[in-house]
mmCIF file of C-alpha atoms in Angstrom:
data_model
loop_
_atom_site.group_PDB
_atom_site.id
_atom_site.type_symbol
_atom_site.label_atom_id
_atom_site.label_comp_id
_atom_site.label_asym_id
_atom_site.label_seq_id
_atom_site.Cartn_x
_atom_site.Cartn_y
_atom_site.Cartn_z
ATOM 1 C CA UNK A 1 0.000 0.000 0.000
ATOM 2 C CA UNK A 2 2.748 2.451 0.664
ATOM 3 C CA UNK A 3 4.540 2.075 -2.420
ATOM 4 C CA UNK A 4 1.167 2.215 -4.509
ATOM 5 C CA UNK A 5 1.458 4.048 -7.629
ATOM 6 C CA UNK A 6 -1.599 6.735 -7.273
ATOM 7 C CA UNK A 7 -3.078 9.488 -9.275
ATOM 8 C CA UNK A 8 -6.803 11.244 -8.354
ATOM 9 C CA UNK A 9 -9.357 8.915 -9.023
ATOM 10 C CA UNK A 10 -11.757 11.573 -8.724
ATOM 11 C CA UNK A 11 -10.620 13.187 -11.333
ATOM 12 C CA UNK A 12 -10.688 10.396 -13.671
ATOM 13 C CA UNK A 13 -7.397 7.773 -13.101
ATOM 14 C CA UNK A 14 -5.348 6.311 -10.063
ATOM 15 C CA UNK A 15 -3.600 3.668 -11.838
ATOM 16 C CA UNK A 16 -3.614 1.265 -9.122
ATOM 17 C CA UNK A 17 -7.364 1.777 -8.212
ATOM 18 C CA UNK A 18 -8.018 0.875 -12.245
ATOM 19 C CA UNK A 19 -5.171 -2.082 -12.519
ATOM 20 C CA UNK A 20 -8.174 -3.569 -9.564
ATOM 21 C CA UNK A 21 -11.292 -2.517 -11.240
ATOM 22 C CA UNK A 22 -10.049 -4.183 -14.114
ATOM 23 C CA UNK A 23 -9.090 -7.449 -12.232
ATOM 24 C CA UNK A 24 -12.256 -7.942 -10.919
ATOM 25 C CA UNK A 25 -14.003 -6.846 -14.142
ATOM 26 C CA UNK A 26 -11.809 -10.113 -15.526
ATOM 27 C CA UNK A 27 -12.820 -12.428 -13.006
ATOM 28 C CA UNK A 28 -16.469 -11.595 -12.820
ATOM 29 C CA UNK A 29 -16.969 -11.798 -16.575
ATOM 30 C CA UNK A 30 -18.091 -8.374 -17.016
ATOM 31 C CA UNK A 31 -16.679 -5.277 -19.188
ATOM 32 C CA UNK A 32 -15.741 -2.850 -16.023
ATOM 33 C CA UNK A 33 -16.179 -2.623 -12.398
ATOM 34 C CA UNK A 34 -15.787 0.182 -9.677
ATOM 35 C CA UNK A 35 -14.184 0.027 -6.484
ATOM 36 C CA UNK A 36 -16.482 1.431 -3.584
ATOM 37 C CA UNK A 37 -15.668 1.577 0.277
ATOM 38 C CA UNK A 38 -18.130 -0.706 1.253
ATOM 39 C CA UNK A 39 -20.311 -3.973 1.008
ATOM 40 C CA UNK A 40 -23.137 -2.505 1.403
ATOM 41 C CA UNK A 41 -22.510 0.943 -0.943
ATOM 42 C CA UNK A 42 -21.451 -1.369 -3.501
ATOM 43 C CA UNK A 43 -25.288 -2.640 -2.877
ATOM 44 C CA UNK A 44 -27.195 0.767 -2.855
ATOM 45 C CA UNK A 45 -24.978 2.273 -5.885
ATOM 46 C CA UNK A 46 -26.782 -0.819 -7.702
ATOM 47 C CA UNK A 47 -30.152 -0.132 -6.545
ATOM 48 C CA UNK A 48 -29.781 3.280 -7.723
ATOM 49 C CA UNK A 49 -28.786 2.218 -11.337
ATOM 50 C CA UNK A 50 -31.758 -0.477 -11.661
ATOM 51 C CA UNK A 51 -34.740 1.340 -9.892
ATOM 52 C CA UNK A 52 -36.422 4.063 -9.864
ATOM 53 C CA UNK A 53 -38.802 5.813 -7.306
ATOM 54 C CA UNK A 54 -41.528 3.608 -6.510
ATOM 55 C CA UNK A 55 -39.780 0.460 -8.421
ATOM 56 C CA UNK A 56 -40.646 -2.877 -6.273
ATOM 57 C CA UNK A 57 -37.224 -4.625 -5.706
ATOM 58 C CA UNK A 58 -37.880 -8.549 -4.860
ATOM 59 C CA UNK A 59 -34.992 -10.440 -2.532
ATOM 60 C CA UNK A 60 -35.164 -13.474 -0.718
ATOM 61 C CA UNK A 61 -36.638 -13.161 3.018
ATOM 62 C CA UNK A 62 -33.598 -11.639 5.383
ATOM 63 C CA UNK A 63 -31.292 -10.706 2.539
ATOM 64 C CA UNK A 64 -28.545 -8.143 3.424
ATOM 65 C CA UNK A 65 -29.740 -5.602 1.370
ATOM 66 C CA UNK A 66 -32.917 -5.270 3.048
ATOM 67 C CA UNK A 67 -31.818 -7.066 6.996
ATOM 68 C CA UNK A 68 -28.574 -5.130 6.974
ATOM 69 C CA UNK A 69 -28.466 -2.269 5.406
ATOM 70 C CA UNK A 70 -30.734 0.741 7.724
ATOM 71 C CA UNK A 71 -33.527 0.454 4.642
ATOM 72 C CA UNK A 72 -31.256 2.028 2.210
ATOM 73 C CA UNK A 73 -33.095 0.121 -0.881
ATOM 74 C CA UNK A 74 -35.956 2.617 0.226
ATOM 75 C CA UNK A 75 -34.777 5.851 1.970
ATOM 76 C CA UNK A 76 -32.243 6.513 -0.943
ATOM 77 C CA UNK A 77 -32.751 4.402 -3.988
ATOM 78 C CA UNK A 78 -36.584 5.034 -3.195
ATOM 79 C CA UNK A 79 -37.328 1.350 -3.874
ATOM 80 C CA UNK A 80 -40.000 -1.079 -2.220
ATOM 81 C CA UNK A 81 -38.362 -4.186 -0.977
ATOM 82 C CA UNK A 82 -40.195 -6.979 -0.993
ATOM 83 C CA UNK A 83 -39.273 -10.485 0.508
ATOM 84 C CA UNK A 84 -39.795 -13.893 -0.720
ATOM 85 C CA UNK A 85 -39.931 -17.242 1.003
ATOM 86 C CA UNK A 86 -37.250 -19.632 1.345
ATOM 87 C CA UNK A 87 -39.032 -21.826 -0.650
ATOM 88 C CA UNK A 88 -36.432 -23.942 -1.769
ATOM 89 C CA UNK A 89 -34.061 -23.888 1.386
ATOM 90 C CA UNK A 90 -32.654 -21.832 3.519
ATOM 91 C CA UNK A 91 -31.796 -18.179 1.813
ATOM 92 C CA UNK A 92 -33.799 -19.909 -1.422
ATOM 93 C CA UNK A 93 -36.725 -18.712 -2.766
ATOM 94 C CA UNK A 94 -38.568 -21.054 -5.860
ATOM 95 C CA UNK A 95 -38.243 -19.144 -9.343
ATOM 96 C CA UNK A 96 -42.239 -19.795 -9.356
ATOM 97 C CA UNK A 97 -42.012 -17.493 -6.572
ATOM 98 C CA UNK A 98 -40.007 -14.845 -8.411
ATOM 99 C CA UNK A 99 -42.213 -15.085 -11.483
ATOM 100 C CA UNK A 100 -45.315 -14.699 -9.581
ATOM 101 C CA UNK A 101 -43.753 -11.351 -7.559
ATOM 102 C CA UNK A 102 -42.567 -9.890 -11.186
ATOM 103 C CA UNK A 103 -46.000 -9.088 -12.367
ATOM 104 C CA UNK A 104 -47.336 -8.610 -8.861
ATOM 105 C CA UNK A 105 -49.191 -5.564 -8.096
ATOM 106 C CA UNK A 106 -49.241 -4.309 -11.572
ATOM 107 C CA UNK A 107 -53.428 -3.777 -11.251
ATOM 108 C CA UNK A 108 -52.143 -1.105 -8.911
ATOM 109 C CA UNK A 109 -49.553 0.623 -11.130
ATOM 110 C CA UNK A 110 -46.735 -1.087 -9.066
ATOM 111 C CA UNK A 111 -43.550 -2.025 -11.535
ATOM 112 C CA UNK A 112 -41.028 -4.700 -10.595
ATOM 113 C CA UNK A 113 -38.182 -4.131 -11.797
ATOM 114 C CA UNK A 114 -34.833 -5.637 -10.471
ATOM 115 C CA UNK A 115 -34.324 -9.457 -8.141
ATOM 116 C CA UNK A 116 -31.576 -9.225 -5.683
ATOM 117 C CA UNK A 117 -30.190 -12.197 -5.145
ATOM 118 C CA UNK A 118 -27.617 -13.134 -2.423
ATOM 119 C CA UNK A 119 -24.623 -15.879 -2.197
ATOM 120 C CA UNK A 120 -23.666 -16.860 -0.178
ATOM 121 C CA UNK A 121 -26.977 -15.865 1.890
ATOM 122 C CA UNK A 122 -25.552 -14.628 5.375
ATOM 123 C CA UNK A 123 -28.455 -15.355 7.299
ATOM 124 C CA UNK A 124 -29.161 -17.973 5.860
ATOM 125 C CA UNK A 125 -26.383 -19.821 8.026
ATOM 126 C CA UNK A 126 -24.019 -19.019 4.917
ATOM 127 C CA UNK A 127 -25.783 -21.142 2.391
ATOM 128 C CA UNK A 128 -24.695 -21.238 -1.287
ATOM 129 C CA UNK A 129 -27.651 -21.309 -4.000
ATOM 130 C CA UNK A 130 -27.436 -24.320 -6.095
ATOM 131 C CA UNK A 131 -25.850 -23.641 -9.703
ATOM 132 C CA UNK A 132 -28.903 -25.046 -11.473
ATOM 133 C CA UNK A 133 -31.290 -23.686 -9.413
ATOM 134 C CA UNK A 134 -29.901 -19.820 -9.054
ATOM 135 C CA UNK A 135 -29.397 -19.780 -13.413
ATOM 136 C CA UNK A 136 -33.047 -20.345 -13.438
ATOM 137 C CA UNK A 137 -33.973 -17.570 -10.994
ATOM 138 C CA UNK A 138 -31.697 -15.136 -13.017
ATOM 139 C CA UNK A 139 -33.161 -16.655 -16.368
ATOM 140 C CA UNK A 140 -36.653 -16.361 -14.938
ATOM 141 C CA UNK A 141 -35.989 -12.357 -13.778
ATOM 142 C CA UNK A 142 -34.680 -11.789 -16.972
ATOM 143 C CA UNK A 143 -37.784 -13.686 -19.269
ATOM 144 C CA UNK A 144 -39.926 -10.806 -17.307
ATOM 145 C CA UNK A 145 -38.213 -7.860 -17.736
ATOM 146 C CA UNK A 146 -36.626 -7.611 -14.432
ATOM 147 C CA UNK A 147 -32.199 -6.850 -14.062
ATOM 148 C CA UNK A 148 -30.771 -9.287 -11.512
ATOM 149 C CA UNK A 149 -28.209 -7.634 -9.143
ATOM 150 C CA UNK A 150 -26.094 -10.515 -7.227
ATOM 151 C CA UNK A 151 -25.078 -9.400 -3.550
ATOM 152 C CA UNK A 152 -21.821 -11.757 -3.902
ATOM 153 C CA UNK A 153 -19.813 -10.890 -0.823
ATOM 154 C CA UNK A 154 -18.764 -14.106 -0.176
ATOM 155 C CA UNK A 155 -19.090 -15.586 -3.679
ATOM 156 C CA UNK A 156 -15.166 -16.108 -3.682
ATOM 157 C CA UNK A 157 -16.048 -18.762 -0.937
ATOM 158 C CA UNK A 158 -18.937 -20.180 -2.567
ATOM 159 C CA UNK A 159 -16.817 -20.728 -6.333
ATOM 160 C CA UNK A 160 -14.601 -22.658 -4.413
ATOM 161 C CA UNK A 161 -17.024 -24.514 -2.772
ATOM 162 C CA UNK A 162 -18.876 -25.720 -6.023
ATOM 163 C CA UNK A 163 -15.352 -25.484 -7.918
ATOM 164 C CA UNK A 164 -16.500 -23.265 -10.331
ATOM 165 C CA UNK A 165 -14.627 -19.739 -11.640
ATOM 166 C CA UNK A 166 -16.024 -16.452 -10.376
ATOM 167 C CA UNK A 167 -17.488 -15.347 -13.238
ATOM 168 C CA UNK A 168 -19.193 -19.037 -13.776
ATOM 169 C CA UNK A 169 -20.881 -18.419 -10.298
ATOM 170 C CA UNK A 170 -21.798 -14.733 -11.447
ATOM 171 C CA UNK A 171 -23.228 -15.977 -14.054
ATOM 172 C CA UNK A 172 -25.705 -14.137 -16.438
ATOM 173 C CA UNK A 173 -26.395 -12.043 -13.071
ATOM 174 C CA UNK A 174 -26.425 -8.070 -14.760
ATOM 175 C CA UNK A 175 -23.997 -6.775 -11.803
ATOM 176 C CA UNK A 176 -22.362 -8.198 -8.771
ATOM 177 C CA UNK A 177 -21.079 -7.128 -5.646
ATOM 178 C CA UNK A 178 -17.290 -8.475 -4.377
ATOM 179 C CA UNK A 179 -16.061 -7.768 -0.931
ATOM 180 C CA UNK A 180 -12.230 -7.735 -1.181
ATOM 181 C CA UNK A 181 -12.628 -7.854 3.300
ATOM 182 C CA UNK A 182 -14.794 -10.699 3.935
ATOM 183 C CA UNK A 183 -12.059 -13.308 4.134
ATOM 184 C CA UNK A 184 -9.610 -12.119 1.452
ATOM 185 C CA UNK A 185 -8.381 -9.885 4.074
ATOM 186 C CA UNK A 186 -8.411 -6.221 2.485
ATOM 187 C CA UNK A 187 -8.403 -3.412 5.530
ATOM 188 C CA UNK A 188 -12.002 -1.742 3.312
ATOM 189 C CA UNK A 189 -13.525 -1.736 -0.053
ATOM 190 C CA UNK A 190 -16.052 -3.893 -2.714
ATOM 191 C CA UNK A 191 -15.859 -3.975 -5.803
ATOM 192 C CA UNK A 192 -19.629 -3.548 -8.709
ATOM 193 C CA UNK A 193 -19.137 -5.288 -11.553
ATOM 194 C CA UNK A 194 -21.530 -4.814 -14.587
ATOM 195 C CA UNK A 195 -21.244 -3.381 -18.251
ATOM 196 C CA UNK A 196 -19.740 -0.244 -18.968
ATOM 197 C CA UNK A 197 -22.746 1.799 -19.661
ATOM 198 C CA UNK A 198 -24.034 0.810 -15.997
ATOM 199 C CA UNK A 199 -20.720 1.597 -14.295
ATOM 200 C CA UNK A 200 -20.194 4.615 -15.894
ATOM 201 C CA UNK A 201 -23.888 5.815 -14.260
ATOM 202 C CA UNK A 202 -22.154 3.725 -10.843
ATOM 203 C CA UNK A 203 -19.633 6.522 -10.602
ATOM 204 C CA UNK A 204 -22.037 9.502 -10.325
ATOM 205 C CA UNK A 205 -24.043 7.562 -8.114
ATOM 206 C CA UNK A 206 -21.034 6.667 -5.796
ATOM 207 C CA UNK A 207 -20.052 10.662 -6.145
ATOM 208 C CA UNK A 208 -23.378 11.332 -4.639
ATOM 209 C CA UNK A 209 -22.707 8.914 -1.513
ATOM 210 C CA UNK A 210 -19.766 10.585 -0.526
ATOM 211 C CA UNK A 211 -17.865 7.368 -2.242
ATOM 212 C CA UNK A 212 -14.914 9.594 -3.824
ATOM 213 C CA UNK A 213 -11.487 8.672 -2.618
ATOM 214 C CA UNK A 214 -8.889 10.916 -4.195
ATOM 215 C CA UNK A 215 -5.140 8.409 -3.990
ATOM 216 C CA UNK A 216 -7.625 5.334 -3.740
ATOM 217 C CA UNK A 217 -4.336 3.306 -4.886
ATOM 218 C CA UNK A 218 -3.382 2.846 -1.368
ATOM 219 C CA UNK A 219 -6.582 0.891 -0.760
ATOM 220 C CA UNK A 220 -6.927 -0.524 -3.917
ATOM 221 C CA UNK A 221 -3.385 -2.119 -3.509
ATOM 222 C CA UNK A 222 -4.204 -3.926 -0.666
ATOM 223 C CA UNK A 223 -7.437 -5.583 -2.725
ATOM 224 C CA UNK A 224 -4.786 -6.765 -5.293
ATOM 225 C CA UNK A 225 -2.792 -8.069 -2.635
ATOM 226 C CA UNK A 226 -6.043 -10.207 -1.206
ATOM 227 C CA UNK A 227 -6.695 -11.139 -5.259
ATOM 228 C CA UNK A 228 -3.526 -12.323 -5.215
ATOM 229 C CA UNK A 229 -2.515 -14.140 -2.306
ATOM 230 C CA UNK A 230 -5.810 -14.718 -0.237
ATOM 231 C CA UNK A 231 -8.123 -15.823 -3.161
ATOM 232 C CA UNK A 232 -6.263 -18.643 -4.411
ATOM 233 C CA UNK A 233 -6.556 -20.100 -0.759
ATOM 234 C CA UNK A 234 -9.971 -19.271 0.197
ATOM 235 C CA UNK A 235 -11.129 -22.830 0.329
ATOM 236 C CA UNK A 236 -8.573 -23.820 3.198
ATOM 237 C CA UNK A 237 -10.642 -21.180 5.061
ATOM 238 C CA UNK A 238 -13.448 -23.740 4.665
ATOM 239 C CA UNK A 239 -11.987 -26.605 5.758
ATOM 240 C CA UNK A 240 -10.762 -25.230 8.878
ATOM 241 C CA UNK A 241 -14.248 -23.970 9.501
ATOM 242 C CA UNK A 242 -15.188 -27.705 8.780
ATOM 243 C CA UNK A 243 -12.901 -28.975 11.414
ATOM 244 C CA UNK A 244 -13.913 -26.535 13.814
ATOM 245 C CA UNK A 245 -18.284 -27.153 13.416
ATOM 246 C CA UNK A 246 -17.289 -31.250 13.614
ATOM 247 C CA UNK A 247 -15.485 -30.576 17.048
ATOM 248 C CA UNK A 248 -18.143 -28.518 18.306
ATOM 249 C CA UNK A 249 -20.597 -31.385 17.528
ATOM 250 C CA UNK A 250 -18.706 -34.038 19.031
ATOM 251 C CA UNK A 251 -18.788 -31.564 22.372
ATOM 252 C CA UNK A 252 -22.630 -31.739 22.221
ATOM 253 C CA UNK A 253 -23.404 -28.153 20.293
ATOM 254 C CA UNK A 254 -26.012 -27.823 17.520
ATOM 255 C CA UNK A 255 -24.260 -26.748 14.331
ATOM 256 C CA UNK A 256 -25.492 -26.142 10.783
ATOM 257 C CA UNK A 257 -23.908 -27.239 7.962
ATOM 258 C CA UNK A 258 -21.078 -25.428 6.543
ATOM 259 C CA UNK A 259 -20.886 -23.912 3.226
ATOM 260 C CA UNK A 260 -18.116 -21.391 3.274
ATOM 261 C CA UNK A 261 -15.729 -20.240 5.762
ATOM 262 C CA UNK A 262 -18.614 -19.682 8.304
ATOM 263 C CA UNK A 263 -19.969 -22.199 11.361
ATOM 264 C CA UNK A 264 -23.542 -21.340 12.834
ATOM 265 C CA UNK A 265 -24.148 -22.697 16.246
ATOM 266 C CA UNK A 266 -27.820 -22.954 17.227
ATOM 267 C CA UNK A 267 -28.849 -21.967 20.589
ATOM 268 C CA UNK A 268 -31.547 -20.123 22.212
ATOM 269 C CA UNK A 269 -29.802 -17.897 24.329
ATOM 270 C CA UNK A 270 -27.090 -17.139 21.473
ATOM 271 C CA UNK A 271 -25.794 -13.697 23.066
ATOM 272 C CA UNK A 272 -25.266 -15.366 26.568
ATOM 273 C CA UNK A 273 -23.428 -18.397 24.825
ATOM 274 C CA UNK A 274 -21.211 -15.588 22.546
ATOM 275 C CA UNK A 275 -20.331 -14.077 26.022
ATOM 276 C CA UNK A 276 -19.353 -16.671 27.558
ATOM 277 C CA UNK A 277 -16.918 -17.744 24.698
ATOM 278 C CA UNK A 278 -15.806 -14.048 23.731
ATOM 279 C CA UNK A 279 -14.663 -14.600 27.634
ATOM 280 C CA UNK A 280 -12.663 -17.590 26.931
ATOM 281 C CA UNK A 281 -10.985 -15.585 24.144
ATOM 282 C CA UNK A 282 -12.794 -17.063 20.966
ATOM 283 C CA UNK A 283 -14.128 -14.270 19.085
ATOM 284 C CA UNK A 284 -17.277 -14.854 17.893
ATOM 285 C CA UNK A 285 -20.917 -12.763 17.598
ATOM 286 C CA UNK A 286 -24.475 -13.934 18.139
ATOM 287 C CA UNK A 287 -26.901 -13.616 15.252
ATOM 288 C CA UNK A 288 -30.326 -14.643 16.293
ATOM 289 C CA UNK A 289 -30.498 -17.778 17.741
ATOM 290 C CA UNK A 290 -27.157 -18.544 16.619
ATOM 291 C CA UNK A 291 -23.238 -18.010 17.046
ATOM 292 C CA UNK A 292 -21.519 -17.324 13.895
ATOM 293 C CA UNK A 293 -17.729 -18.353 14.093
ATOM 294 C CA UNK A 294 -15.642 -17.594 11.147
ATOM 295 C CA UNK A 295 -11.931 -18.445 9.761
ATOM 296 C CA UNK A 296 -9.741 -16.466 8.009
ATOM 297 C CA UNK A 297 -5.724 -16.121 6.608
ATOM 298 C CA UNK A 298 -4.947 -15.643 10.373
ATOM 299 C CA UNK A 299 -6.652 -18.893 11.818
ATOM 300 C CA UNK A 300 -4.297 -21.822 11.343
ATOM 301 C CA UNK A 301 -4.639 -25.837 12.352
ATOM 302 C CA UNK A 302 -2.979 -24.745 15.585
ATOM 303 C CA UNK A 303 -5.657 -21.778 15.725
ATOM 304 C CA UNK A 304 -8.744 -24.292 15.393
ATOM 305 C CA UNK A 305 -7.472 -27.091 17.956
ATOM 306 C CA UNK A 306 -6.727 -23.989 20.568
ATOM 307 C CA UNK A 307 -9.944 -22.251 19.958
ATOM 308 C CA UNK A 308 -12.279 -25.888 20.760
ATOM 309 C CA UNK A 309 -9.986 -26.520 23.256
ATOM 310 C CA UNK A 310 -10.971 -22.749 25.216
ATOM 311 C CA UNK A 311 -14.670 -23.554 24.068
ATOM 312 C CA UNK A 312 -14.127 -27.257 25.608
ATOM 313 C CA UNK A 313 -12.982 -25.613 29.130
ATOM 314 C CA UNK A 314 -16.241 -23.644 29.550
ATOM 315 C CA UNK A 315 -19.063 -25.879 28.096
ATOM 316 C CA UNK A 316 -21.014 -27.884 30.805
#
């Protein structure tokens, strides 16, 4: 990061902030991309170039961009969200169920417009939609006139999960999302990926938000760093987290399956049992009725074993 090459990006050009847009443009199968600071302005900066005011914006029940996000598909992209069951599993909804929301409404002058789809779906417990199944939600969106916007924070994990390329699990998807933080190990900063028209309109948007960042090399050099050196290893992140849910199990705990790099431990009093572990010096954070535990570049074999081991010493 120090020895970035930099220019103004608001102005036009940082070299090293468009050497990353490019990469991830590359890897996500789409003609540009623009760095933003966050996960979820990287979200609303789509919003705002798929909707309009009064638009209807369909997601599956508890996505991020509705659960997460302070109602920022409505207060500033001026959208209504509108949920659909997890019809087909958890984070999953049926592309029966996104055909029948597309033309919802429209006796009342309501327009859908735009499906936001999430993978891997974080409150979901992490889960990863199906290949088949999420190329027939986007191809259903798309047969009814709706853009598909893929909240892909995690979809590093979930390509090398199903062993597929990032821009196979983007697939026909009309933008996409990519945190360079959540386990690639960037200090900030996503990355929207679409066609250049779209991104083009992305960078007023992101102007609007506050989103300019004048030497954005220095960031964006650390995001070619986690490209680099964190991506190609994402998938011992998983395994680890594998390890760590089957030794929980054998101690008696109720835990999910795992998808990605994440573990979800069921309990009813999930803040009390987060407590109680943040004490023994396992960080960890309750969400719901569960504990969310996650690996990363800095959690090794030694880091698992001595993490169930403090868990082991205060579980009765």
């Amino acid at each position: 990061m120090a020895r970035a090459q930099v220019d103004d990006d608001v102005l036009g050009h940082d070299p090293t902030m468009a050497a990353l847009e490019e990469r991830v443009a590359e890897l996500a199968g789409k003609q540009a991309a623009i760095w933003v600071p966050s996960g979820c302005m990287s979200n609303l900066v789509a919003m705002m170039c798929h909707v309009t005011r009064g638009d209807r914006v369909i997601a599956p029940r508890h996505a991020h961009v509705f659960a997460y996000e302070l109602g920022t598909v409505s207060w500033l992209a001026g959208a209504i969200a509108v949920e659909l069951d997890w019809t087909l599993g958890p984070g999953v909804p049926s592309p029966e169920d996104v055909a029948r929301e597309a033309t919802s409404g429209r006796y009342y002058a309501l327009r859908t417009t735009l499906l936001a789809l999430e993978n891997t779906h974080n409150h979901a417990g992490g889960t990863i939609v199906p290949p088949d199944v999420y190329a027939e939600l986007v191809a259903t969106a798309h047969e009814r006139g709706l853009a598909v916007h893929l909240d892909g924070a995690r979809l590093w994990h979930a390509a090398a999960a199903q062993g597929l390329t990032v821009a196979q699990a983007v697939g026909e998807a009309d933008t996409v999302s990519l945190c360079l933080s959540k386990g690639l190990a960037a200090p900030m900063g996503s990355v929207l990926a679409g066609s250049t028209e779209l991104v083009a309109r992305a960078r007023r948007f992101r102007k609007m938000l506050g989103g300019g960042v004048r030497q954005g090399g220095v960031v964006a050099a650390a995001g070619l760093v986690a490209l680099e050196d964190e991506l190609p290893r994402v998938d011992e992140d998983r395994h680890r987290a594998i390890r760590l849910a089957q030794g929980l199990r054998e101690m008696g705990y109720e835990v999910g399956e795992v998808h990605t790099n994440m573990a979800f431990v069921a309990n009813d009093d999930a803040a009390g049992l987060a407590a109680t572990w943040t004490q023994a010096g396992v960080a960890c954070v309750a969400m719901g009725s569960a504990v969310r535990l996650v690996t990363h570049r800095e959690i090794d074999d030694a880091s698992v074993t001595e993490a169930l081991e403090r868990i082991r010493a205060v579980t009765k």
